Amino acid sequence: MISALGDLSRERAGTTLNATGKVLTPGFIDMHSHSDWRLWANRRAESKIRQGVTTEVVGNCGFSPAPVSPEFRDDLRGFALYVPKGMTFEWPSFRDYLHAFDADGTALNVVHLVGHGTLRIAAMGFARRPPTAGELTRMQRLMADAMDDGAWGLSTGLIYAPGSYAQTDEIIAVARSAARQRGFYASHIRGEGATLLDAVSEAIRVGREGELPVQVSHVKAAGRPNWGNVPRALELIDAARAEGIDVRADVYPYTASSTTLRTLLPDWALEGGIDAMLKRLADPTERARVRAAVESPSAESIVSRVGWENVMISYCAKRKDLEGRRLSEIARAQGIDAVEAAIQLIVDEAGKAYMILFQLDEADLRAALAHPHVMIGSDGSSLAPYGPLGEGKPHPRSYGTFPRVLGEYAREQRTLSLATAVHKMTGLPAARLGLRDRGVLRTGARADLVVFDARRVADRATYEDPHRYPDGIEHVIVNGRFVIKHGEHTGSLPGRVLTPP
Ligand code: ZN
Ligand code: CU
């Protein structure tokens, strides 16, 4: 804990650190992370801790590794993109999962959300229909139990199967279970392109009728025809706040997004799960139907809003040679069209390839960064530039988000002040979580701290060369222990799973 602040020159200390000319802040809280998968194999949390992140909020976008029902365990495992050693999905309860997660320690603290997709798989597999009354009750009970066991709230991923199969009423019903135990609702909303505003309104409705706070995840307007809509989305958030609903959002400081390649497919292509999808794509008639849907210009079709030259393959398990290349170019080299190249790659990689989409607008991004109720969330994971975690060309946000806000957007572009930038990584997310003893520098608060050089702090990870740590983050302390000291990882693992106050 922080035991004193101020002029301590007369005090005696075990260790003294000279930080003259540097900035001392609370440790950063990554409001939107997917590290629940990677941290199992990367206890050192390399790419995050080196940015100054001391707490990550995981279980986002509707997907968490628990709870699991034995009946649908294989469906969940097949759906997971990355299953590290030790992740058995054998936990009888959310509490058992948290225990397993916590057993070996982590470099940083972790806050766990429950994914609605995971709940839905546990209750009804990959069925593309509304739940029966019994199935809905089961989801609600699993949600309530997970809250008892240490979860902080519910997340949805409404562009991803099976989350996308849910109607709003279902989500409200599950959200109410979380609300009863003071959880919040984080949403990857149903549309981030042409239907952005409707999707924000739906998230707000869940907050209003579910009676819980709402976090709009990675707010953006995707696709050139939709640029300029982020300020409108923020107006909806402001209006809801004026109505008394606690709505906030998070953003990452890049104009490209990233997700799985299979997201290009219509959501019905995943009905029944990954194996069913692969079977469908192996059948010429079915494949032609999928293909037609990919090409048809619909409101949220990714293909109709970004050109294939703006789709970069970022990770493949097998076709390593394709990483870093654009789909337009891959198709040309293979002498087929881009839709065919994409579908073939989804098949060859069994649905586990990733892409980066260059589809966002800089002015929209600045509007989000400057908005008082938008905080920072990376949407990335704890990676490392060595071993299996150093593979591919993942989105640079996993390495650069926080230093990029401080360096590029606060110092260089002056989109926001340094103090505001820090607040969006500390006090603001702490307020969202209801964390009173983190995210602040105060006597009695937990000693999660960062020392950085405001003149030098900068991200170095790029789309071409993403596995690069930032500059200027000198010391990072988690729960009173150095994890980064003079820019080097100490190997210390003082982080823990946090449970709600
Ligand atoms: Zn998402
Ligand atoms: Cu996400």
PDB file of N, CA and C and ligand atoms in Angstrom, residues 32 34 60-61 218 379, ligand 2:
ATOM      1  N   HIS A  32     -10.198  -2.793 -21.559  1.00  0.00           N
ATOM      2  CA  HIS A  32     -10.709  -3.782 -22.518  1.00  0.00           C
ATOM      3  C   HIS A  32      -9.561  -4.663 -22.990  1.00  0.00           C
ATOM      4  N   HIS A  34      -8.116  -8.892 -23.807  1.00  0.00           N
ATOM      5  CA  HIS A  34      -8.431 -10.298 -24.083  1.00  0.00           C
ATOM      6  C   HIS A  34      -7.338 -11.213 -23.554  1.00  0.00           C
ATOM      7  N   ASN A  60     -13.798 -10.056 -22.331  1.00  0.00           N
ATOM      8  CA  ASN A  60     -14.553  -9.097 -23.141  1.00  0.00           C
ATOM      9  C   ASN A  60     -15.111  -9.688 -24.428  1.00  0.00           C
ATOM     10  N   CYS A  61     -15.945  -8.888 -25.065  1.00  0.00           N
ATOM     11  CA  CYS A  61     -16.513  -9.220 -26.388  1.00  0.00           C
ATOM     12  C   CYS A  61     -17.311 -10.518 -26.372  1.00  0.00           C
ATOM     13  N   HIS A 218     -14.575  -0.389 -27.233  1.00  0.00           N
ATOM     14  CA  HIS A 218     -13.851   0.099 -28.419  1.00  0.00           C
ATOM     15  C   HIS A 218     -14.749   0.857 -29.392  1.00  0.00           C
ATOM     16  N   ASP A 379      -8.004  -3.558 -26.264  1.00  0.00           N
ATOM     17  CA  ASP A 379      -8.576  -4.640 -27.071  1.00  0.00           C
ATOM     18  C   ASP A 379      -7.495  -5.655 -27.467  1.00  0.00           C
TER      19      ASP A 379
HETATM   20 CU    CU B   2     -12.537  -7.035 -27.605  1.00  0.00          CU
END
